[in-house]
Tab-separated table of C-alpha atoms (C1' of nucleotides) in Angstrom:
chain	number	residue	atom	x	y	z
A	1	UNK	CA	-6.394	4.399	-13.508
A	2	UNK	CA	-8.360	2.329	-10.693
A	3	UNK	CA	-11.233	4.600	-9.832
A	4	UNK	CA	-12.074	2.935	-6.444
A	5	UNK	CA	-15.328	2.391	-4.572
A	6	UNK	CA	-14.218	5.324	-2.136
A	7	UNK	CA	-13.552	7.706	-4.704
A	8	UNK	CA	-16.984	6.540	-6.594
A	9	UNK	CA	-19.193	6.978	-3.413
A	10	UNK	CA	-17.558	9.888	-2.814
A	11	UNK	CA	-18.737	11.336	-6.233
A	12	UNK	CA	-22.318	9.956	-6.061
A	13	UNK	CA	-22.528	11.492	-2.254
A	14	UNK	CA	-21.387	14.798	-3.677
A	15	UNK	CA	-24.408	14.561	-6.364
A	16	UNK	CA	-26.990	13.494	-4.344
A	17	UNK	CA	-25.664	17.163	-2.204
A	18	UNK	CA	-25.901	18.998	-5.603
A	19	UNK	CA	-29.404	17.785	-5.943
A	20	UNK	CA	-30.180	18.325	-2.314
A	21	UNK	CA	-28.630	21.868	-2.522
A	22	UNK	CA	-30.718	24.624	-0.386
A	23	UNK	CA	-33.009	22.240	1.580
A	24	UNK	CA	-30.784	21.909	4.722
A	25	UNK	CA	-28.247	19.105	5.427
A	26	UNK	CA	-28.682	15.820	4.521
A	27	UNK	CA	-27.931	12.719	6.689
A	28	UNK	CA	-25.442	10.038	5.395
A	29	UNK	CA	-28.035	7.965	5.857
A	30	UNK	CA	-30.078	9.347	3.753
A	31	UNK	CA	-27.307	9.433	1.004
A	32	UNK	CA	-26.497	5.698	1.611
A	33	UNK	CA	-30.002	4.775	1.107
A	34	UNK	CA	-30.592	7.310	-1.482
A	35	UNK	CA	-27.460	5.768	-3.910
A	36	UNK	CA	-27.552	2.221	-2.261
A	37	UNK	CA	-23.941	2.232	-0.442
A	38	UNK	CA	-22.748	1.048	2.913
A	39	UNK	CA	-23.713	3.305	4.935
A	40	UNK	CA	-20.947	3.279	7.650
A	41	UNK	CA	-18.423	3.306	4.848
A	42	UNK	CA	-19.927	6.243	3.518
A	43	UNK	CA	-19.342	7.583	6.969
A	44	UNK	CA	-15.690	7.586	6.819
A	45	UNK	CA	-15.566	9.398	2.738
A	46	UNK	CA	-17.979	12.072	3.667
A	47	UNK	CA	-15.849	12.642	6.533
A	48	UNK	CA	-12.618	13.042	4.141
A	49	UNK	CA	-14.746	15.504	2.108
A	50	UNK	CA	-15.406	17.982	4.965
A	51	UNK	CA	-11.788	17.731	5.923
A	52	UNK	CA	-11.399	19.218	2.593
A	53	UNK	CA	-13.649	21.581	2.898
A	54	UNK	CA	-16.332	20.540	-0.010
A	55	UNK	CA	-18.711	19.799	2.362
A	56	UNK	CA	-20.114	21.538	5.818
A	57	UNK	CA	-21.537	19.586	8.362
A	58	UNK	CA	-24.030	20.183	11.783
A	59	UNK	CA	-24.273	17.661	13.691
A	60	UNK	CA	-27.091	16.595	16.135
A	61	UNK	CA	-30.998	15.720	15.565
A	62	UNK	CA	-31.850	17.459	12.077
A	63	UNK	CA	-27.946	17.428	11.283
A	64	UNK	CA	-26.009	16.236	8.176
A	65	UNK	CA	-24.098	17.739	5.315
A	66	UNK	CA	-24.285	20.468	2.173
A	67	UNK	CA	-21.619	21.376	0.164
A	68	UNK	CA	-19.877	23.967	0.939
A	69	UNK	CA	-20.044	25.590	-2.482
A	70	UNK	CA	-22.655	26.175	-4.752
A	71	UNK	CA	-22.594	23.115	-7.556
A	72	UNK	CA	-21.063	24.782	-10.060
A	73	UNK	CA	-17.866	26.008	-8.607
A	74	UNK	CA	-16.881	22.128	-7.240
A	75	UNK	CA	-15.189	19.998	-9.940
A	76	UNK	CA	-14.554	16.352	-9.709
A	77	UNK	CA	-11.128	16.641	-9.645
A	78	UNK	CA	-11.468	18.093	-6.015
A	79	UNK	CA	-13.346	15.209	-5.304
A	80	UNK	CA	-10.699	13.095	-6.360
A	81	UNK	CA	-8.114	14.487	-4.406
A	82	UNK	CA	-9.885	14.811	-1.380
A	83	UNK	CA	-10.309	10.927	-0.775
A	84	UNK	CA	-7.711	9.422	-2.654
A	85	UNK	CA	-4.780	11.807	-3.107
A	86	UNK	CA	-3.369	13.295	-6.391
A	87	UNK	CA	-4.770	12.782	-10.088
A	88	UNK	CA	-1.803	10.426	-11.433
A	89	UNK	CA	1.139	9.543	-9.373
A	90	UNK	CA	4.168	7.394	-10.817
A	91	UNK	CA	5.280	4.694	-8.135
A	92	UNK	CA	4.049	7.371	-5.018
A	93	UNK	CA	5.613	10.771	-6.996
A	94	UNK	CA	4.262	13.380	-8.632
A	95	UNK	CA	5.000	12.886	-12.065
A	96	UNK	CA	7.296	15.669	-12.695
A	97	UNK	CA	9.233	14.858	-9.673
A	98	UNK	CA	10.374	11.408	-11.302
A	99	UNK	CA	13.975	10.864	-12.838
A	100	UNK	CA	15.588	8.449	-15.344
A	101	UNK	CA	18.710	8.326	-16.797
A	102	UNK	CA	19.448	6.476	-20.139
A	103	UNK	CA	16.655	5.862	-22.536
A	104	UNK	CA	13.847	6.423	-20.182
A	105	UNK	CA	14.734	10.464	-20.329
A	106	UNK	CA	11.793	11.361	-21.549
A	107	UNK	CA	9.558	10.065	-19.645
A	108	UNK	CA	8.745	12.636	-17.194
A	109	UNK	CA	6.941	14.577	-20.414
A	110	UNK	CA	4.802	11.606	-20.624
A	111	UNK	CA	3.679	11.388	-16.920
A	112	UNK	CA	2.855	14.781	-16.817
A	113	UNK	CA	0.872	14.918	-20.170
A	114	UNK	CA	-1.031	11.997	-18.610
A	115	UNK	CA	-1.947	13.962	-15.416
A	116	UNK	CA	-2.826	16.747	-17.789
A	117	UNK	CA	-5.010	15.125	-19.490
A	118	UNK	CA	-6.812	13.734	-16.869
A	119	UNK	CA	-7.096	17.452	-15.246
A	120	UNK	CA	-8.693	18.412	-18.750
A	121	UNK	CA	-11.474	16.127	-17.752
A	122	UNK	CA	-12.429	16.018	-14.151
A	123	UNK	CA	-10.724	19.648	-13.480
A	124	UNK	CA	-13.237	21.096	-15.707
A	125	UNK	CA	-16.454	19.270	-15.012
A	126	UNK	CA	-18.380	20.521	-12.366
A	127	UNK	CA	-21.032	19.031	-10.217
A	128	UNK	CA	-23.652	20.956	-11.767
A	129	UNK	CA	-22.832	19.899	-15.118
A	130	UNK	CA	-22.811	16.150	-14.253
A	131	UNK	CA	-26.140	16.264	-12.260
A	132	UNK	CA	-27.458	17.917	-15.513
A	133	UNK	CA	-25.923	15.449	-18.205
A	134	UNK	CA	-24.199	18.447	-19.600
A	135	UNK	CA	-20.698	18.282	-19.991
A	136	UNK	CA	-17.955	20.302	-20.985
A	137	UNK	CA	-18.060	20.782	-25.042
A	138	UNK	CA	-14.713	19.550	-24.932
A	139	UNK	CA	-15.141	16.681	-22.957
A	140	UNK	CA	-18.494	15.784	-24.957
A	141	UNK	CA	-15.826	15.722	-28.265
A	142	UNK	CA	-13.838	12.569	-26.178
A	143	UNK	CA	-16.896	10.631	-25.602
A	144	UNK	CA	-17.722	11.460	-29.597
A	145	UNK	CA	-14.455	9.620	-30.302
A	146	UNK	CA	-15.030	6.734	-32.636
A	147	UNK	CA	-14.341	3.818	-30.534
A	148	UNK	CA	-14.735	5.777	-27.485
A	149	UNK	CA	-17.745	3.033	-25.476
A	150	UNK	CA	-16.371	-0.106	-26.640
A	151	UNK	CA	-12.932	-1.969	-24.602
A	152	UNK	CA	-9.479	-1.915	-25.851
B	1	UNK	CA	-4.532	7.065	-11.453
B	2	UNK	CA	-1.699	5.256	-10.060
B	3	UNK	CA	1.508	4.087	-12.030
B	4	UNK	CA	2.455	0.936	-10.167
B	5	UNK	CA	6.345	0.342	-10.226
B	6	UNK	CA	5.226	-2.620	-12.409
B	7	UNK	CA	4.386	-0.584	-15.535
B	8	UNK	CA	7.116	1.964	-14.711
B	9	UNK	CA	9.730	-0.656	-15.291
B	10	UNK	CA	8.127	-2.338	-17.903
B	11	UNK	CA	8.126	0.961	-19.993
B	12	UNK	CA	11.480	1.482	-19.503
B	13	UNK	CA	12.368	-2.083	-20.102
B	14	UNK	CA	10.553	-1.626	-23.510
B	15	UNK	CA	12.551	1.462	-24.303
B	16	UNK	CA	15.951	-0.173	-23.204
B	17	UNK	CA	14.484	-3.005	-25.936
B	18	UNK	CA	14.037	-0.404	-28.391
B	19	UNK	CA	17.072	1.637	-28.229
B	20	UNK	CA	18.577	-2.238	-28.887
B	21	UNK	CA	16.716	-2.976	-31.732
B	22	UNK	CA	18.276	-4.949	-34.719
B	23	UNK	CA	21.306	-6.089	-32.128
B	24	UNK	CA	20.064	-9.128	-30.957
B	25	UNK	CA	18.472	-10.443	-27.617
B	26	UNK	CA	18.978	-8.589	-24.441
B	27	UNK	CA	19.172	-10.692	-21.396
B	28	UNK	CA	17.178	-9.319	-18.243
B	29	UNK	CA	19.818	-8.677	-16.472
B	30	UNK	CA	21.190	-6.261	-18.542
B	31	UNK	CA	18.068	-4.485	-18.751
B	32	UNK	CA	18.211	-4.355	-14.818
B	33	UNK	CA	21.318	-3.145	-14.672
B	34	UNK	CA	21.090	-0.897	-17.535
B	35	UNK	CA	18.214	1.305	-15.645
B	36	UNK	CA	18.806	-0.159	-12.224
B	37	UNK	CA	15.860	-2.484	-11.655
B	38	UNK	CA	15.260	-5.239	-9.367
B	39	UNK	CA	16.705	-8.214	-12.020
B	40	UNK	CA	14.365	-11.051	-10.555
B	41	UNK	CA	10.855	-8.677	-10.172
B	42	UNK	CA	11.747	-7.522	-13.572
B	43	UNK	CA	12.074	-11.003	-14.524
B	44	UNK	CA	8.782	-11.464	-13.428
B	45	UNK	CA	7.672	-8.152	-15.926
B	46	UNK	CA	8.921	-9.037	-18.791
B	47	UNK	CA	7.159	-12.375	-18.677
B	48	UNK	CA	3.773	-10.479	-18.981
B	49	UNK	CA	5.083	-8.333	-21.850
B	50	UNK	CA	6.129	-11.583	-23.258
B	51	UNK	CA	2.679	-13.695	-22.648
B	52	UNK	CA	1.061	-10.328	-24.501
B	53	UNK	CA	3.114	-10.561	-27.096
B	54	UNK	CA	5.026	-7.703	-27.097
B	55	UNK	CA	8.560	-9.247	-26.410
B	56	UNK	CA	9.828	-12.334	-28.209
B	57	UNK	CA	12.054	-14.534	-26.379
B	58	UNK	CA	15.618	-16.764	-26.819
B	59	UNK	CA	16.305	-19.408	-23.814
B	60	UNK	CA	19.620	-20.570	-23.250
B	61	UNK	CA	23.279	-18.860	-23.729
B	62	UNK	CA	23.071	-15.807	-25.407
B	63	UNK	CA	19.181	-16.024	-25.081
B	64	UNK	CA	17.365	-12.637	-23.978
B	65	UNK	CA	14.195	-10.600	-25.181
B	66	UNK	CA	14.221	-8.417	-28.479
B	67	UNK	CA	10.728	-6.321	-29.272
B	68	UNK	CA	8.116	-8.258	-31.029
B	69	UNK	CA	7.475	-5.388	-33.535
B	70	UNK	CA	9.286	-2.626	-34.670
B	71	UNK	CA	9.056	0.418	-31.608
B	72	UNK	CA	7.603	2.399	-34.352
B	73	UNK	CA	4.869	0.341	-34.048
B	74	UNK	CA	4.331	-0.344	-30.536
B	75	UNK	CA	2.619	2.248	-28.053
B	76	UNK	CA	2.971	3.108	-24.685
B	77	UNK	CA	-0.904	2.000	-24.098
B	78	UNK	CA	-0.113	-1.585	-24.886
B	79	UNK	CA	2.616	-1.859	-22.462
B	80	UNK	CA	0.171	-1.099	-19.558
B	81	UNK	CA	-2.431	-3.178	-20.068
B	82	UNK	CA	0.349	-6.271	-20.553
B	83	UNK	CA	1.110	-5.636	-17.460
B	84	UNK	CA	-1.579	-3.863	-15.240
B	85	UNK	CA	-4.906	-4.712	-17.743
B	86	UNK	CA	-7.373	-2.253	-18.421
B	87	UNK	CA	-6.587	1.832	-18.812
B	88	UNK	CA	-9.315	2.536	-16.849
B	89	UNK	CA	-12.001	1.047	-14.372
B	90	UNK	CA	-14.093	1.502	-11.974
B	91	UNK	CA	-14.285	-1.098	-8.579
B	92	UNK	CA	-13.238	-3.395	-11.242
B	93	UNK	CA	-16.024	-2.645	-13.991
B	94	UNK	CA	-14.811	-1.476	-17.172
B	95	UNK	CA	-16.529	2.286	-17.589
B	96	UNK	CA	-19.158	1.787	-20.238
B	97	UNK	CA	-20.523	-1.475	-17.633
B	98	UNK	CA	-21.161	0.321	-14.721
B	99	UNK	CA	-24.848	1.519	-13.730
B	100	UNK	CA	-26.234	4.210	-11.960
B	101	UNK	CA	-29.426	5.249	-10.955
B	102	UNK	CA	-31.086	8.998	-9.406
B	103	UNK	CA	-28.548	11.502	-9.395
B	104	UNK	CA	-25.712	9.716	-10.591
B	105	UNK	CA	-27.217	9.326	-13.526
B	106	UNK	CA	-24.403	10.724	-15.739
B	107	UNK	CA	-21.568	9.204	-14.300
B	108	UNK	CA	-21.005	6.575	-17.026
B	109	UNK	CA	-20.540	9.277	-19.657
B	110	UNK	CA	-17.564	10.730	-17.700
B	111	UNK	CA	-15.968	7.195	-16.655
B	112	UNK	CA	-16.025	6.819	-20.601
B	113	UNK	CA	-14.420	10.184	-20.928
B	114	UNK	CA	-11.800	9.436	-18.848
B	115	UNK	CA	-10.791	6.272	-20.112
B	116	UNK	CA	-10.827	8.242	-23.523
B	117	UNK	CA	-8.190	11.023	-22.388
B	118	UNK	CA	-6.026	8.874	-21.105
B	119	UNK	CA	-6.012	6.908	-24.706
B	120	UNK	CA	-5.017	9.906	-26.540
B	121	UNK	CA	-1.789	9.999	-24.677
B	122	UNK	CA	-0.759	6.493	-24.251
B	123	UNK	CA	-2.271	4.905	-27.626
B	124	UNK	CA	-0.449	7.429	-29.602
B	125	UNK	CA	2.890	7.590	-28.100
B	126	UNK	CA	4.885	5.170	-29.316
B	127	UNK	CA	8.084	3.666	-28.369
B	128	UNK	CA	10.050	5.468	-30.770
B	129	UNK	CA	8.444	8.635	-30.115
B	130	UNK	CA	9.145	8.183	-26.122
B	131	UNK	CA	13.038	7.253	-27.212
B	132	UNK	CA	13.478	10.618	-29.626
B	133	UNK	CA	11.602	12.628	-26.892
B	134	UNK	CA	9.516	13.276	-30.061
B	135	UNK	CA	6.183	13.267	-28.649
B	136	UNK	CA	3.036	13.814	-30.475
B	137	UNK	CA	1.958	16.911	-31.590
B	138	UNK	CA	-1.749	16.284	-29.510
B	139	UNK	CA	0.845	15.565	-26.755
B	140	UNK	CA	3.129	18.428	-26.676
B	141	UNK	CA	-0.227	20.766	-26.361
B	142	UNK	CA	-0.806	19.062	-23.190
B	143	UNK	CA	2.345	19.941	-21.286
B	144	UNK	CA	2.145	23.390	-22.909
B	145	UNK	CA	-0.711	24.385	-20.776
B	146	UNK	CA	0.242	26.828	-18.169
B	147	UNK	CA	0.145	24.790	-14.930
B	148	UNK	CA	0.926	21.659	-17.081
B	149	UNK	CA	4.252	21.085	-14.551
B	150	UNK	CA	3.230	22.075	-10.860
B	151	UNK	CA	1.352	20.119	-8.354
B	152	UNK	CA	-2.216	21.274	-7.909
C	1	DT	C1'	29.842	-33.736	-23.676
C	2	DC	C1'	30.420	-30.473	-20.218
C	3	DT	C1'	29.577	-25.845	-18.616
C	4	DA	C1'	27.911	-21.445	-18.338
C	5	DA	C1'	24.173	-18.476	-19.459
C	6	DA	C1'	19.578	-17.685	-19.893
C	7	DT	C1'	14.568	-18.184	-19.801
C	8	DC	C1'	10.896	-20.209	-17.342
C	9	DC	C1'	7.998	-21.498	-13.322
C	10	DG	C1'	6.161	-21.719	-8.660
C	11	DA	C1'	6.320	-20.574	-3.979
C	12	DT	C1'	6.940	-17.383	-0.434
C	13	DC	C1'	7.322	-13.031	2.139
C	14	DG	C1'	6.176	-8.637	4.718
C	15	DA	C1'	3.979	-4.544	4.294
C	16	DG	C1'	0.448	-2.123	2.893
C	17	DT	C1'	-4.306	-0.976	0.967
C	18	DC	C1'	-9.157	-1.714	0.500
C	19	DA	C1'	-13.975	-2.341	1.606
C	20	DG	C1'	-16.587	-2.712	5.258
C	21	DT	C1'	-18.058	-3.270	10.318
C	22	DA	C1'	-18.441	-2.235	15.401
C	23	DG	C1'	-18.952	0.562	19.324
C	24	DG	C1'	-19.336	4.401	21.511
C	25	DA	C1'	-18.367	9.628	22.776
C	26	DA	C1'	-19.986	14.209	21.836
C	27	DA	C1'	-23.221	17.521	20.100
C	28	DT	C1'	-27.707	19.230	18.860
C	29	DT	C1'	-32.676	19.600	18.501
C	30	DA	C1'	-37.140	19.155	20.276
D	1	DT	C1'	-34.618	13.884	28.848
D	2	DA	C1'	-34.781	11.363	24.468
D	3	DA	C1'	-33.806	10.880	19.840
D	4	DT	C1'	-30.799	11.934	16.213
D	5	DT	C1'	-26.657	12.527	14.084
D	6	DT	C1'	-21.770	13.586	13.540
D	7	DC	C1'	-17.356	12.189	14.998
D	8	DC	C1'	-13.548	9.110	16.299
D	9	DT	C1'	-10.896	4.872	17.009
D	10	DA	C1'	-10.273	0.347	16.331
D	11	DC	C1'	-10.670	-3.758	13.933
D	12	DT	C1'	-11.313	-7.338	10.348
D	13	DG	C1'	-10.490	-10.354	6.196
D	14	DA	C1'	-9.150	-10.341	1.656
D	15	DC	C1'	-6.294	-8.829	-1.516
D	16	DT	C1'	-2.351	-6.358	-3.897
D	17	DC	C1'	2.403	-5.002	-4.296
D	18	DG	C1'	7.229	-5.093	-4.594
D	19	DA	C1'	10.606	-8.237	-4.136
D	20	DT	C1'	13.255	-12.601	-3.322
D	21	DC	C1'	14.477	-17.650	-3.530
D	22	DG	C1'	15.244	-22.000	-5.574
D	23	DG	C1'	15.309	-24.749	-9.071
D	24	DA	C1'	13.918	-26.954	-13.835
D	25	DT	C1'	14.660	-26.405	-18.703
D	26	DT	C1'	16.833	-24.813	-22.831
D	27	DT	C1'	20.659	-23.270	-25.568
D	28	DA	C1'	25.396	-21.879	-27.344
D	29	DG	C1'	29.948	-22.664	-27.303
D	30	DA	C1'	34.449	-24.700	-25.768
DNA sequence: TCTAAATCCGATCGAGTCAGTAGGAAATTA
DNA sequence: TAATTTCCTACTGACTCGATCGGATTTAGA
């Protein structure tokens, strides 16, 4: 899993909206220089995001972005997918669309629990919950995993 | 996350190793041809698995590659990073080293998380399980959930 | 000792992705 | 009209990715 700089701007613009949420749009400059990114690159995730619908823009003096939904109905996942396609993808398929014959049979069942298990993460945090440090009980109980800060 | 071609065929070179264990060294091009793989970009594979030590090799006539370790013993998660390094990272920073500041405060915590989730699939599934189709109890919950096989 | 079968090693290739920049057209507000 | 801002297209340089080629080295067996 290569979480790229796109998909990690994307995330930190979308907070930076959750905080901003209510008080009008907000430029991408003002995000850039808010979270320190490239501003022009920014340019071209935010614009992914309103393709997707997460965000609404107005454009003009006094223009900018919001989200489109309150905080707490966007998840990360959405995020994801909206500027760098699907959640897990085996060599450019979905994961239950691969095949094998032979020994490999069964590994279709282990693509697919891998996408699940990434859903069970970023499909159920929200915005809200990450701008407030306050994740999902059940992801909380993965970060409470023994070894769960140190490399493998 | 993206499985590169790479780790797909090292996987299934692993299992094609496995299902051949105790019967002596299997040259590369009979795992190629045994699940259709490009023989000399396999070649290529099987190196890193070897360099990891995951594979032991034989040169010469009736040389090949055997599994280091019983497949028992060896888990899916190893075979990735042989060949495609860490599980998880983000614009090349493993996710406990990256830093945030403002709104994005949090982020860390769920990088971590991730990383974690995927761990619980691939550093508990070993080879043998993967051959048998015998996954993991943990495992089998995850591709029980309702939408566990259908795009999203 | 010769030969065939293998691993091993390095170079190369074309296509694509990635992060980031540049320049300007169109829209909106004041 | 002027300033601001989104929107769009194009481009760059560096890198990755899947794959191939050619050959050096090692080994088993006839």
């Amino acid at each position: 899993m290569d979480i790229s700089a796109r998909t990690d701007y994307a995330v930190r613009a979308m907070l930076a909206l959750a905080a901003a949420e209510g008080e009008g749009p907000v430029s991408v400059d003002a995000l850039a220089r808010a979270q320190g990114l490239p501003g022009k690159f920014l340019e071209a995730v935010v614009a992914d995001l309103r393709v997707a619908g997460l965000v609404q823009s107005r454009r003009g003096a006094h223009g900018g972005y919001a989200l489109a939904r309150p905080a707490a109905e966007i998840v990360v996942g959405e995020v994801f997918r909206a500027v760098s396609g699907p959640l897990a993808e085996v060599r450019g398929l979905r994961p239950q669309d691969t095949s094998y014959t032979g020994v490999a049979e069964h590994l279709p069942a282990l693509w697919v629990a891998v996408r699940s298990s990434l859903r069970d993460v970023l499909d159920r945090t929200t915005l809200a919950d990450l701008l407030a440090g306050d994740l999902p009980a059940h992801v909380r109980d993965l970060l409470e995993q023994p070894e769960a800060w140190v490399n493998r």
